[in-house]
Short mmCIF file of C-alpha atoms in Angstrom, two decimals:
data_model
loop_
_atom_site.label_atom_id
_atom_site.label_comp_id
_atom_site.label_asym_id
_atom_site.label_seq_id
_atom_site.Cartn_x
_atom_site.Cartn_y
_atom_site.Cartn_z
CA MET A 1 4.79 48.41 19.93
CA TYR A 2 2.39 47.32 17.19
CA THR A 3 1.51 48.30 13.86
CA LYS A 4 -1.96 50.64 13.15
CA ILE A 5 -3.79 51.29 10.11
CA THR A 6 -5.93 54.55 10.19
CA ARG A 7 -8.02 56.18 7.56
CA SER A 8 -8.09 59.66 6.53
CA GLY A 9 -9.29 61.71 4.28
CA GLY A 10 -10.50 58.33 2.16
CA ARG A 11 -7.18 57.36 2.27
CA GLN A 12 -5.17 54.54 4.80
CA TYR A 13 -1.92 55.27 6.55
CA LEU A 14 0.66 52.87 8.32
CA GLN A 15 1.74 54.14 11.75
CA LEU A 16 4.08 52.48 14.20
CA VAL A 17 2.54 53.00 17.76
CA GLU A 18 3.73 52.51 21.27
CA GLY A 19 1.35 51.76 24.15
CA TYR A 20 1.93 53.21 27.43
CA ARG A 21 0.71 53.75 31.17
CA ASN A 22 0.26 57.27 32.49
CA GLU A 23 0.22 58.70 35.58
CA GLU A 24 -2.77 57.81 36.47
CA GLY A 25 -1.84 54.10 35.06
CA LYS A 26 -4.42 54.29 32.16
CA VAL A 27 -3.20 52.57 28.92
CA ARG A 28 -2.60 55.09 26.32
CA HIS A 29 -0.55 55.45 22.73
CA ARG A 30 1.34 57.27 21.19
CA VAL A 31 2.30 57.27 17.59
CA VAL A 32 6.19 56.71 17.36
CA ALA A 33 6.16 56.94 13.41
CA ASN A 34 4.73 57.31 10.48
CA LEU A 35 5.41 54.86 7.72
CA GLY A 36 3.24 56.43 5.28
CA ARG A 37 0.37 55.41 2.68
CA LEU A 38 -0.67 51.82 3.09
CA GLU A 39 -0.80 51.83 -1.16
CA ASP A 40 2.47 53.06 -1.29
CA LEU A 41 4.24 50.80 0.65
CA ASN A 42 6.03 47.84 -0.44
CA PRO A 43 8.08 45.01 0.23
CA ALA A 44 11.18 46.97 -1.08
CA LYS A 45 10.74 50.04 1.59
CA LEU A 46 9.20 47.99 4.43
CA ASP A 47 11.88 44.90 4.36
CA PRO A 48 14.90 47.42 5.44
CA LEU A 49 13.27 48.74 8.42
CA ILE A 50 12.14 44.96 9.01
CA ASN A 51 15.79 43.92 8.50
CA GLY A 52 17.23 46.86 10.93
CA LEU A 53 14.64 45.48 13.73
CA ASN A 54 15.81 41.88 13.10
CA ARG A 55 19.68 42.83 13.64
CA ALA A 56 18.81 44.75 16.75
CA ILE A 57 18.09 41.78 18.68
CA GLY A 58 20.15 38.94 17.16
CA ARG A 59 17.84 38.00 14.21
CA SER A 60 18.95 37.02 10.55
CA ASP A 61 17.34 39.33 7.50
CA ASN A 62 13.73 38.74 6.92
CA THR A 63 15.00 38.04 3.46
CA ALA A 64 16.76 34.89 4.96
CA PHE A 65 14.31 33.00 7.30
CA PRO A 66 14.03 29.33 6.55
CA VAL A 67 11.16 27.63 5.16
CA GLU A 68 9.95 24.42 6.05
CA ILE A 69 7.40 22.75 4.67
CA GLU A 70 5.47 20.08 6.15
CA SER A 71 3.30 17.53 4.31
CA SER A 72 -0.41 17.34 5.67
CA LYS A 73 -1.95 13.56 5.76
CA ALA A 74 -4.75 12.86 3.25
CA TYR A 75 -7.92 12.39 4.26
CA GLY A 76 -10.47 12.38 1.52
CA ASN A 77 -10.49 8.59 0.47
CA VAL A 78 -9.81 7.46 4.18
CA PHE A 79 -12.97 9.36 4.99
CA ALA A 80 -15.09 8.64 2.37
CA LEU A 81 -14.12 4.75 3.00
CA HIS A 82 -14.87 5.06 6.85
CA GLU A 83 -18.40 6.59 6.39
CA LEU A 84 -18.76 3.50 3.41
CA TRP A 85 -17.82 1.08 5.96
CA LYS A 86 -20.64 2.71 8.66
CA ASP A 87 -22.81 3.33 5.78
CA LEU A 88 -23.17 -0.84 5.40
CA GLY A 89 -22.63 -1.80 8.67
CA LEU A 90 -19.12 -3.81 8.51
CA ASP A 91 -18.30 -1.20 12.15
CA ARG A 92 -20.73 -3.27 14.15
CA ALA A 93 -20.71 -6.74 12.36
CA LEU A 94 -16.99 -6.89 13.12
CA GLY A 95 -17.31 -5.42 16.32
CA ARG A 96 -20.08 -8.22 17.27
CA ALA A 97 -18.11 -10.83 16.24
CA MET A 98 -14.36 -9.93 17.35
CA ARG A 99 -15.30 -8.42 20.79
CA SER A 100 -12.82 -9.81 23.50
CA GLY A 101 -12.47 -8.95 27.31
CA ARG A 102 -9.03 -10.77 27.41
CA ARG A 103 -7.67 -9.11 23.70
CA LYS A 104 -5.65 -5.86 24.58
CA ILE A 105 -5.48 -3.99 20.84
CA GLU A 106 -8.20 -2.72 18.90
CA ALA A 107 -8.38 -6.15 16.31
CA ASP A 108 -11.40 -4.47 14.57
CA ALA A 109 -9.63 -0.84 13.78
CA LEU A 110 -6.76 -2.36 12.64
CA VAL A 111 -8.32 -4.88 10.56
CA ARG A 112 -10.21 -1.58 8.75
CA ALA A 113 -7.20 0.45 8.50
CA MET A 114 -5.30 -3.19 6.40
CA VAL A 115 -8.44 -3.14 4.28
CA PHE A 116 -8.35 0.22 3.68
CA ASN A 117 -4.71 0.31 2.47
CA ARG A 118 -5.62 -2.79 0.50
CA LEU A 119 -8.11 -0.23 -1.51
CA CYS A 120 -6.08 2.82 -1.60
CA ASP A 121 -2.75 1.89 -1.58
CA PRO A 122 -2.18 -2.53 -1.50
CA MET A 123 1.45 -3.00 0.10
CA SER A 124 2.81 -5.38 2.93
CA LYS A 125 1.95 -5.30 6.25
CA LEU A 126 5.24 -2.93 7.26
CA GLY A 127 3.70 -1.09 4.33
CA CYS A 128 0.73 -0.44 5.44
CA LEU A 129 2.46 0.67 8.62
CA ARG A 130 4.15 3.33 6.17
CA TRP A 131 0.58 3.98 4.87
CA LEU A 132 -1.17 4.79 7.53
CA ASP A 133 1.72 7.99 8.68
CA THR A 134 0.51 9.67 5.72
CA VAL A 135 -3.29 9.40 6.35
CA ALA A 136 -5.77 11.15 9.00
CA MET A 137 -7.41 7.49 9.57
CA PRO A 138 -10.49 7.97 11.89
CA GLU A 139 -11.00 6.42 15.09
CA MET A 140 -7.41 4.68 14.89
CA PRO A 141 -5.35 3.36 18.08
CA ALA A 142 -3.00 6.01 19.40
CA LYS A 143 -0.33 3.74 18.31
CA VAL A 144 0.27 0.65 15.64
CA GLU A 145 3.06 -1.26 15.59
CA HIS A 146 3.72 -4.11 13.20
CA HIS A 147 2.90 -6.97 15.53
CA HIS A 148 -0.01 -5.32 16.30
CA LEU A 149 -1.56 -5.76 12.90
CA LEU A 150 -0.59 -9.20 12.95
CA ARG A 151 -2.27 -10.02 15.76
CA ALA A 152 -5.17 -8.43 14.34
CA MET A 153 -4.70 -10.84 11.41
CA ASP A 154 -4.88 -13.57 14.26
CA ALA A 155 -8.36 -12.63 15.76
CA LEU A 156 -9.83 -12.85 12.16
CA MET A 157 -8.92 -16.01 11.70
CA ASP A 158 -9.75 -17.20 15.17
CA ASN A 159 -13.42 -16.23 14.55
CA VAL A 160 -13.80 -16.25 10.92
CA ASP A 161 -16.97 -18.12 10.87
CA ARG A 162 -18.54 -15.64 12.95
CA VAL A 163 -17.43 -12.42 10.95
CA GLU A 164 -18.11 -14.22 7.59
CA ALA A 165 -22.01 -15.06 9.30
CA GLU A 166 -21.91 -11.45 10.49
CA LEU A 167 -21.25 -10.10 7.26
CA ALA A 168 -23.58 -11.94 5.09
CA ARG A 169 -26.07 -10.71 7.29
CA GLN A 170 -25.21 -7.00 7.12
CA ILE A 171 -24.87 -7.68 2.83
CA ARG A 172 -28.36 -9.17 3.13
CA PRO A 173 -30.17 -6.16 1.74
CA LEU A 174 -27.74 -5.93 -1.09
CA VAL A 175 -28.16 -9.06 -2.80
CA ASP A 176 -31.10 -9.80 -4.42
CA ARG A 177 -34.37 -12.03 -2.51
CA ASP A 178 -33.46 -15.27 -4.81
CA LEU A 179 -29.93 -15.09 -5.13
CA THR A 180 -30.88 -16.22 -9.15
CA VAL A 181 -27.53 -16.56 -10.34
CA VAL A 182 -24.03 -17.42 -8.06
CA PHE A 183 -20.67 -17.69 -9.70
CA TYR A 184 -18.02 -20.07 -7.65
CA ASP A 185 -14.98 -20.66 -9.23
CA LEU A 186 -10.99 -21.99 -7.64
CA THR A 187 -7.94 -20.88 -8.59
CA THR A 188 -3.95 -21.74 -6.67
CA VAL A 189 -1.98 -20.12 -5.11
CA ARG A 190 1.99 -20.94 -5.81
CA ILE A 191 3.71 -20.53 -2.49
CA HIS A 192 7.60 -20.02 -2.13
CA GLY A 193 10.17 -21.37 0.40
CA GLU A 194 10.02 -25.13 2.32
CA GLY A 195 9.52 -24.21 5.96
CA GLU A 196 6.19 -25.79 7.36
CA VAL A 197 3.75 -25.38 10.66
CA ASP A 198 1.02 -27.51 12.49
CA ASP A 199 -1.54 -27.84 10.10
CA ASP A 200 -0.27 -26.79 6.72
CA ILE A 201 -2.72 -25.77 4.18
CA ARG A 202 0.27 -25.69 1.89
CA ALA A 203 0.58 -28.67 -0.09
CA TYR A 204 1.96 -30.03 -3.72
CA GLY A 205 -0.86 -30.36 -6.82
CA MET A 206 -1.09 -29.63 -10.22
CA ASN A 207 -0.97 -25.42 -10.98
CA LYS A 208 -3.46 -23.70 -12.93
CA GLU A 209 -0.44 -21.33 -13.68
CA THR A 210 1.91 -22.75 -14.55
CA GLY A 211 0.52 -26.06 -15.67
CA GLY A 212 3.18 -28.90 -13.35
CA ILE A 213 2.92 -29.50 -9.95
CA ALA A 214 3.90 -26.61 -7.51
CA ARG A 215 3.72 -26.34 -3.70
CA GLN A 216 0.56 -24.14 -3.07
CA PHE A 217 -3.11 -23.45 -1.88
CA VAL A 218 -6.13 -23.46 -2.97
CA LEU A 219 -8.58 -20.26 -3.04
CA GLY A 220 -12.08 -20.56 -4.22
CA VAL A 221 -14.74 -17.31 -4.59
CA VAL A 222 -18.33 -17.21 -4.54
CA GLN A 223 -19.77 -14.06 -6.08
CA THR A 224 -23.14 -12.34 -7.04
CA ALA A 225 -23.55 -11.95 -11.08
CA GLU A 226 -23.18 -8.70 -10.48
CA GLY A 227 -20.04 -9.21 -8.83
CA LEU A 228 -20.83 -8.69 -5.15
CA PRO A 229 -18.65 -11.32 -3.35
CA LEU A 230 -20.07 -13.21 -1.08
CA MET A 231 -17.64 -15.18 0.91
CA HIS A 232 -14.24 -17.09 0.04
CA THR A 233 -12.85 -20.99 1.03
CA VAL A 234 -9.23 -21.66 1.89
CA HIS A 235 -8.10 -25.09 0.49
CA PRO A 236 -5.21 -27.61 0.81
CA GLY A 237 -3.08 -27.37 -2.01
CA ASN A 238 -3.80 -31.13 -3.16
CA VAL A 239 -7.76 -31.18 -2.76
CA ALA A 240 -9.95 -32.26 -5.67
CA GLU A 241 -12.14 -29.30 -6.91
CA THR A 242 -15.45 -31.68 -6.39
CA LYS A 243 -14.80 -31.70 -2.99
CA THR A 244 -14.61 -27.97 -2.35
CA LEU A 245 -18.51 -27.76 -3.66
CA GLN A 246 -20.39 -29.48 -1.15
CA ALA A 247 -19.43 -27.39 1.77
CA MET A 248 -19.51 -24.25 -0.51
CA LEU A 249 -22.81 -24.42 -1.28
CA ALA A 250 -24.07 -25.99 2.46
CA THR A 251 -22.39 -22.48 3.63
CA VAL A 252 -24.57 -20.29 0.87
CA LEU A 253 -27.49 -22.10 1.24
CA LYS A 254 -27.42 -21.38 4.97
CA ARG A 255 -26.48 -17.93 5.19
CA PHE A 256 -28.35 -16.40 2.33
CA PRO A 257 -32.33 -16.84 1.24
CA ILE A 258 -31.55 -19.50 -1.84
CA GLU A 259 -34.80 -20.38 -3.33
CA ARG A 260 -33.22 -22.05 -6.21
CA VAL A 261 -30.11 -24.24 -6.47
CA ILE A 262 -28.53 -24.88 -10.48
CA LEU A 263 -25.31 -25.51 -10.63
CA VAL A 264 -23.07 -24.97 -14.09
CA ALA A 265 -19.88 -26.20 -13.84
CA ASP A 266 -17.21 -28.86 -15.64
CA ARG A 267 -15.68 -32.14 -15.27
CA GLY A 268 -12.96 -30.19 -12.86
CA LEU A 269 -15.66 -28.87 -10.50
CA LEU A 270 -18.55 -31.71 -10.63
CA SER A 271 -18.53 -34.84 -10.71
CA LEU A 272 -21.64 -37.45 -10.98
CA ASP A 273 -20.18 -38.85 -7.70
CA ASN A 274 -21.20 -36.06 -5.51
CA ILE A 275 -24.31 -34.88 -7.47
CA ASP A 276 -26.87 -37.62 -5.24
CA ALA A 277 -24.34 -35.93 -1.74
CA LEU A 278 -25.32 -32.14 -3.60
CA THR A 279 -29.11 -33.25 -4.51
CA SER A 280 -30.08 -34.22 -0.80
CA LEU A 281 -28.19 -30.78 0.50
CA ALA A 282 -30.61 -28.50 -1.30
CA GLU A 283 -33.95 -30.95 -0.89
CA GLN A 284 -33.35 -30.16 2.64
CA GLY A 285 -35.02 -26.69 2.35
CA GLY A 286 -37.35 -27.78 0.24
CA ARG A 287 -35.54 -27.30 -2.79
CA THR A 288 -34.65 -29.57 -6.45
CA LEU A 289 -31.12 -29.38 -7.42
CA GLU A 290 -30.89 -28.71 -10.98
CA PHE A 291 -27.73 -28.92 -12.84
CA ILE A 292 -25.88 -28.28 -16.12
CA LEU A 293 -22.70 -30.78 -16.42
CA ALA A 294 -19.91 -30.77 -19.14
CA VAL A 295 -18.71 -34.33 -19.97
CA PRO A 296 -20.59 -36.23 -17.05
CA ALA A 297 -18.17 -38.71 -17.11
CA ARG A 298 -14.41 -40.00 -16.19
CA ARG A 299 -13.34 -41.10 -19.21
CA TYR A 300 -15.02 -39.92 -22.72
CA SER A 301 -14.46 -43.73 -23.95
CA ASP A 302 -17.80 -44.48 -20.69
CA LEU A 303 -19.62 -42.74 -23.04
CA VAL A 304 -19.09 -44.44 -26.46
CA GLU A 305 -21.78 -46.56 -27.11
CA THR A 306 -24.18 -43.99 -26.18
CA PHE A 307 -22.76 -41.93 -29.12
CA ARG A 308 -23.26 -44.90 -31.26
CA ASP A 309 -26.69 -45.07 -30.92
CA MET A 310 -27.81 -41.30 -31.01
CA ALA A 311 -29.68 -39.54 -33.87
CA PHE A 312 -28.55 -35.40 -34.54
CA ASP A 313 -30.72 -33.13 -36.13
CA GLU A 314 -30.13 -30.58 -39.02
CA THR A 315 -28.58 -28.34 -36.10
CA GLY A 316 -26.15 -31.33 -34.68
CA LEU A 317 -28.15 -31.74 -31.57
CA ALA A 318 -29.20 -34.72 -30.21
CA GLU A 319 -30.87 -36.12 -26.62
CA ASP A 320 -30.20 -39.21 -25.04
CA ARG A 321 -29.59 -40.85 -21.39
CA PHE A 322 -26.51 -41.27 -19.32
CA ALA A 323 -26.25 -42.50 -15.71
CA GLY A 324 -29.66 -42.08 -14.76
CA HIS A 325 -29.67 -38.02 -16.43
CA ARG A 326 -30.70 -36.26 -19.17
CA LEU A 327 -27.90 -35.98 -21.93
CA ILE A 328 -27.80 -33.33 -24.69
CA VAL A 329 -24.72 -33.39 -27.16
CA ALA A 330 -24.08 -30.27 -29.63
CA HIS A 331 -22.12 -31.88 -32.54
CA ASP A 332 -19.83 -29.59 -34.33
CA PRO A 333 -18.04 -31.74 -37.39
#
């Protein structure tokens, strides 16, 4: 049996209809009951009939059906990120850099999932697993476990140079032709715990956060004037900042179309000791190294004799030579 809505004289009626076969085996139907005008029917009139039918077959009343609410998976944010990921060519870059016939995990998809998690709801690896259960991530493996994420990170580290080179190639069109301004700075990241591993970069050094000695590693970031990150560097916690500059500059010059190199730094990052090495590095591409260096001496006392004979103008500026370089001093009484 089933319900049927019929029309007569401009009105609609609800009928209970039974289907059957006649003696010739043909399908026919007949009206079992007329339930009334459709516009006059409401739950108060129909629920008793529905409940009676439910009771006849051992079901609960219509008004007592349990309601189960299941949450849907979020799709909007990860879909937008996925399209950007493809438009920027990051999927192709990771695929080329991390291609391996021996690896049985989809490392590039897992790395993408962890990147999206950092953008949408930053969590740990275990937190990322919980987050994946709440989103409809496109093109993901059927089952992702904690060790899969760890193995994807290992694969990323094993191919870090190739990955960064491929990513640099993809973002080149987003960088201005001359790459006129590049910012590079270092910070320290403290580490808690006393465990050690082979080739451990965690070492005791001067921590920028506390101003004291701490177990740490050093993180460097290179970005454009617009804030577009180009690359990052990781160093042992006891490294001297000046020793990181040459390797960073060599990598940036190799990956990006830089025509003019001007280094602006304080004494912590750029010293007279490494200017010669940096100059020869810049000259390899037919460039000339230009730099603005604050306090180009190991001790202020090295500048005493130079300062003694300086003649300051009415604005408090004076110019001289120091260690073969142009020295400009701004004096504030």
